[in-house]
Structure formats: structure tokens, C-alpha cells
Amino acid sequence: MITTHNLGFPRIGKKRELKFALERYWKGEITELALTDIAAELNARHWQDQAVLDWIPVGDFSLYDHVLDTSFLLGNIPARAAALPGSELDRYFRVARGRSANDSACSCVHAGEMTKWFDTNYHYIVPEFDSATRFSLNATRLLEQIRQARQFHRQIKPVIIGPVTYLWLGKSKDGSDKLELLDDLLAAYAQLFQSLQQAGVEWVQIDEPVLVMELSEAWKYALRKAYFQLQASPLKLMLTTYFGQLQDNLQLACELPVAGLHLDAISAQDEVAKVIDWLPSHKILSLGVVNGRNVWKTDLTATLDWLEPVAARLQDRLWLAPSCSLLHVPVDLDSEQKLDAEIRTWLAFALQKLDEVKLLAAALNHGRESVAAQLHSNRAAIDSRSQSRRVHRDNVKARVLAIDEAMELRRSGYRQRAALQREKFQLPLFPTTTIGSFPQTQQIRKIRQAFRTGQLSERDYREAMRLEIEACVYEQEALGLDVFVHGEPERNDMVEYFGEQLDGFAFTELGWVQSYGSRCVKPPIIYGDVARPHDITVKWSRYAQSLTKKPMKGMLTGPMTMLNWSFVRDDQPRDETCLQLALAIRDEVLALEKAGIGIIQIDEAALREGLPLRKAQWNSYLDWAIRAFRVTANGVKDATQIHTHMCYSEFNDIMPAIARMDADVITIETSRSNMELLDAFDQFHYPNEIGPGVYDIHSPNIPTVESIIALMQKAAQRIPAQRLWVNPDCGLKTRTWDEVKPALKNMVAASRYLSREV
Ligand code: GLN
Ligand code: ZN
């Protein structure tokens, strides 16, 4: 018999119950007890929901982040959080977000750093280490969860992050070698295993996704050492890998002394045969055969076609699961009332994915006939998707095939273009601009909401938005900025806004996925060939330009950002979908140019996020990503100025690729790192213009004129003054006008001072 299990379940709740409970708790509206009650209810529901499988996970639930939970489990709590009085939960939220419900504003500590969980859009709290770090087990919470879960299911499997991945994810604060901590850490794990064993646990899922990364010898040795030591425990370990192929770690993964190995058979299907060859015959092989990171229905017949011979060979040694934790997909497709009926049949969210795992196991255990009806309806859905006219548009495919190199190239090089642009725009030295959005006031949100719900007619909506744009232009005149923006009041979100107006995109009502803590995102679904049926931003930009003599920047979202923040179709390579997006946005770029917009910004906030986990694959990703940008941007005339914007400061390692985008101006985040980014310019001479952000828009603080001058002077040591711009780090959407006005005023004053100096 083939066994089924799950690796992890979304914790936020179908209706984001956890989010709302957390936020109320932080505001002091509900007590700690009420919060834990809601969490317990959610847990109970999730365990019941997962009971269709043989083994269900425990300990994957978290009030904020499972990596932070692991830090607490191992007693690795930064001293700054432990110093203040309060409960364990207070300490927890202090590390998570700088303060807990009972702390006053002045007693907050700085929150733990947050970073992306491998190549997903989930952010975890980075564990902090130094050479003095010592671990001490505190398994109370986990043991309590195990106790509770048992009331719902017989076979429960605690999920913990493996010791090597835990070290890998953390940051050494004093530059000491994290691996030096391994011995002490292993002692804590050994103790943990003892407690789990005493609690009657049989299987433990131990996640070591580092096995899909490029590992140095030292890290490989750490894995060997860890598992050879931990094998002293009688617990059965399911060593779990996901998000990629094992490649050169395959043999190592197979040889580690554990009872079972989980392989992500979605991203590493071609490694299944090799793993079976290498895996000692007493070990269980768990295969992740349902994609835990995307929303498409599994092709069950196609999966069974390759899985049946594997099952025949492995028999009882085969387990089935989703490829990774279901944390990365929405909870329940059945919650979607408005989703297009046809598209809906193509999708599976977390609950539906569990059913797929169950069905596959049933087909293997009792023959395909035993689930013939379900396989039949699955087949019908898969066929409908692959043949739908709404998915496939011949003209779009033909256009992608016809992309030639000329479409990627500006007519002239940067120098010639810059001369023309200088003449056309007559900008001062150190020109000032902003990144696009201005404060999204309550008023603006109300107008959009009223329009969405039909309380406001299209005409009245447009009129209201025009007034917002006018106000925004007026403020920019008063501030004396050089290149204006219209302020983006009409946009809810930089991807959704464009997706909603393109063919090939679908949107959910409740398809929330946790991004970090209580924050969720609702990624659009790219289901079909992307086309642009009409202009998107032209009317707004043209209107804004009519209000001023200053150049008005057109504002677009780039193809990589659209791709990286959506659920992307899996029936064609990502680069193909990306080129379709590129063509659609290219058309918008050209339409803006035709409408008299001389400066166009194409945001690529998420370009870096798409980088593959293994560095060896970076170049091929960057090749097609940069090509897509060039196709988007480079059809314009020499005198039209292309800007791009990126939200991250570490781009040293991809600087040559960014230069290849050939944007006339790039604006980036830098103020937080005190222009550390500029070190990269010592090695690599960025050829075009650059605006290193001088105003940290994530903070309510207002930068002083002096601080802006100092940052820009630092920049001018590396980049000729003629090629520098002065701008904030990112859009001003989340700030208030009271903050924005003085900050921009200082920015303009700094720019004027600097241009006098030069
Ligand atoms: N133009 C967008 C804005 O200003 C850019 C947002 C971003 O980079 N995240 O809001
Ligand atoms: Zn940004």
C-alpha cells in the first residue's frame, strides 16, 4: 500500500482569520488567550481538512513565521527581545515586528531582519547568530500542538527545519563561522528528538531544502555529520527537500542515514529514476507529485503514466505528497464565487491538491478503475485547458516568434541619445523626480472602492481621479521638482492594475497567500496568451501632461515583475510568457510615446526575485529577463527617455545584466544601506544615468538637506555628476502628505545646492 502525507498547510485561514486576529491582538483589541483560541480553532480545522491523507503535519502552523518558531524552539532569541518584561509571546512578536501588543512605542526594539524563503515570495525572520550563541531546547509549544493534533488524527508527523538548513538561513552577526555552532545545535536536536519520542512520535519530517542549493564541501560535511549523529535516535526521519533538483547533492541526499527521503518530483522529475537507483532498499521514497507552488490542476493520468512503474518497483516504500508545503498556494478553490466557470475547472488550491494526492494513491493502490470517474473529469479539465481558445491565441504566439534583434535595440547608443534628450528636456544638473505613486489617501481608496462596487459611475470616477492628479501636479509644481509623475491614484497594485486590463489574466476574490506575518498577497493568475486589447495608462498620462510644462513620466510595470508576482501558467516555458507580457507592455510604451509622453518609466521591482536558486543558472535567467525588458522598452525614439526602477540595493552581482537593459536612467533603493551599493561601481562602470534613492520611504523619518547632500556627494565620487539623479528609494504610496512634502522639499533644496557646487 502506498502512503500519503502532507508537508505543510497554509496557516492564514480561508478568510484570513489569522491575519485579522493578529492585527486585533497587536492593537490591544483582543487578549493573548483570545488569539491562541483562534489559532487553535484554525489548527483544528486544518487538521480535519488534511485528514484525507494518512499522515498530517504538525508544527507547520505559526503565529508569524515558522523559521522564527524554530529559533524559539531552539532557544535562539536575540537578547534585545528577551530583556523587556512580558510573556513568551511578547518576546516572539518583538523579534517578529519590533514590538508586541503590550509594548509602548518607545520601548520597541528593532525587528529581526526579513528575507525571502528560497525562491518563493514568502519572507522569514532571519535567525541571528554570533560566536557566543548557545541553544537550549524549549519544545513546550510543539509538544502541545502534537497533543492537540492527536485529537483529530491518529498519524501525525511533526515538521521541523533541519539543523543545517536552519544554520544556512541565519546570519552571523559578528562574522564568525555559523558552522562552528553545529555541535551545540545538534545537542539541542538530539534532546528534541528525545522529547518527541517520549511523546509517542514515530515519524518526523525534517526539512533540508539546502540540498537543492550549491553547497561547499563544508556544508556537505555538516549534513553528513548532522545526520550521522542524529541517527542515534529511534525516530524515523523523513528528510525533505523541495524547490529544485538535487544535482550534485543527489548521492549525498540518498546516503544520509534517515528512514525516508522526500523529493520534489515537480521540479526534479528527471531525478526520480536516479534517486531510486541510489536510495538504499530499506528507505522510504516520498515523491512530491502535486505542485505545491502553483494553482493548476495536476494532470492525473499523465502523472500515473510515469508513476505506476515507480510504484510497482517501490511498492510499500513509496509515499506520495505535494511537492512542498502548501503554504504557497491559496486555501480553497470552493471559496471563489466570481471566478470564470471555465477557468475554475483548470485550478486546484491547497484543499483540492490534497484530494489529488489521495486520488493518485487510490489509483495506485486499487487500480485506475477504482477512481475512473474522477480521472475522467480530471482528463476533461486538462483537455479543456489545453485546447481552449482563451488560452491559445495564434496571433500572440506568432508575434513572439517574430521578435527579432532589431526590436531589442535602441536606434543609437546612450551617448547620442543622452545628447538629444538633454536638448529636449533642458533638465538641470542633479534633476529631481519621484518613483511614481504619491500618498494613497483614504479619499483615493474610497473613490476606487465606490467605483468598484458600482456606487460611482465611470464618468464620476474619472473626474474624481483627474482632480487627484491635478492636486498631485500642483504639489510638484510648488515643490519645484524637475520630472513629474501623475501619482498613480487609479492603481490598487502595480501588477493587478495592468493584469486586469490585459487578456490572459484571471483574478481571485480570496486567493490569499501569506507574504510575511499577517501580510498576504493575492497573486493574479496568468492562464492564457497575453494580449493588450486597448490602451491602459495613456489617458491618465496625457491628461497629467496637459497640466504642466514639465516632463510627465509615463509609468508602467515591467514584464519580469508581472511574471514574478503572479501564478504563471505551466504549459509553456516562463520566458515565453514573459515575452508575451513584454510585447503587450511594449505596445503601451509606444502608445504613450505617440501621445506625447517623452519620459517613460518601466518598473522592474521584482527582477531580482526571479533569480534561480543556483548561481549556475543565473545567466540563462538574466539573458531572457533582460531580453524581455529590452523588447518592452527599446522600440522608442532616441529622444524618448526610458527609466527603470528597482526596489533592492544588492545588485552588485547582477550589475552587468542591469547595464544591458540599456535604460537611460535607473532609480534604485540605497539610502538605508548608506550608499553601500555604490561600492559596486568601483569594479563596474555603469554606463548610463542613475538615481540612487536618498529618501527611505519605508520610514516616517524626513531626510535632512544635509543628509541628502552627503549621500549624493558619496555617489558623485563614483559616478559623474552629469549622470546622477536625485529621487526617493521607491514609490510614496504608503506615506502621508505631511511626510512627503518636507522630504521632497529637502530633496529639491539638496539638488539645487549640488548643482551650484559643481
Ligand atoms: N511606480 C511604483 C510606485 O511608485 C513603483 C513601486 C515599486 O517599485 N514597488 O508605486
Ligand atoms: Zn520600488
PDB file of C-alpha atoms and ligand atoms in Angstrom, residues 435-438 488 491 494 555-556 565 601 603 605 645-647 730-733, ligand 1:
ATOM      1  CA  ILE A 435       9.265  56.907  -8.375  1.00  0.00           C
ATOM      2  CA  GLY A 436       5.601  57.111  -9.303  1.00  0.00           C
ATOM      3  CA  SER A 437       2.994  56.899  -6.596  1.00  0.00           C
ATOM      4  CA  PHE A 438       2.073  59.731  -4.264  1.00  0.00           C
ATOM      5  CA  GLU A 488      -0.904  56.621  -9.696  1.00  0.00           C
ATOM      6  CA  ARG A 491      -3.832  51.875  -9.154  1.00  0.00           C
ATOM      7  CA  MET A 494       1.250  47.730  -9.668  1.00  0.00           C
ATOM      8  CA  MET A 555       4.523  54.832 -15.515  1.00  0.00           C
ATOM      9  CA  LEU A 556       4.436  51.113 -16.358  1.00  0.00           C
ATOM     10  CA  TRP A 565       4.292  38.353  -8.732  1.00  0.00           C
ATOM     11  CA  GLN A 601       9.443  54.527 -16.601  1.00  0.00           C
ATOM     12  CA  ASP A 603       9.318  49.354 -13.096  1.00  0.00           C
ATOM     13  CA  ALA A 605      10.712  45.896  -8.796  1.00  0.00           C
ATOM     14  CA  HIS A 645      13.178  51.362 -11.174  1.00  0.00           C
ATOM     15  CA  MET A 646      14.270  48.529  -8.896  1.00  0.00           C
ATOM     16  CA  CYS A 647      13.499  48.088  -5.230  1.00  0.00           C
ATOM     17  CA  CYS A 730      10.624  53.859  -4.046  1.00  0.00           C
ATOM     18  CA  GLY A 731       7.016  54.999  -4.527  1.00  0.00           C
ATOM     19  CA  LEU A 732       5.421  57.260  -1.903  1.00  0.00           C
ATOM     20  CA  LYS A 733       2.128  55.375  -1.762  1.00  0.00           C
TER      21      LYS A 733
HETATM   22  N1  GLN B   1       5.869  53.115  -9.620  1.00  0.00           N
HETATM   23  C1  GLN B   1       5.610  52.338  -8.473  1.00  0.00           C
HETATM   24  C2  GLN B   1       5.202  53.233  -7.307  1.00  0.00           C
HETATM   25  O1  GLN B   1       5.704  54.286  -7.183  1.00  0.00           O
HETATM   26  C3  GLN B   1       6.818  51.550  -8.055  1.00  0.00           C
HETATM   27  C4  GLN B   1       6.545  50.668  -6.880  1.00  0.00           C
HETATM   28  C5  GLN B   1       7.671  49.714  -6.544  1.00  0.00           C
HETATM   29  O2  GLN B   1       8.750  49.832  -7.034  1.00  0.00           O
HETATM   30  N2  GLN B   1       7.412  48.786  -5.657  1.00  0.00           N
HETATM   31  O3  GLN B   1       4.379  52.882  -6.511  1.00  0.00           O
END
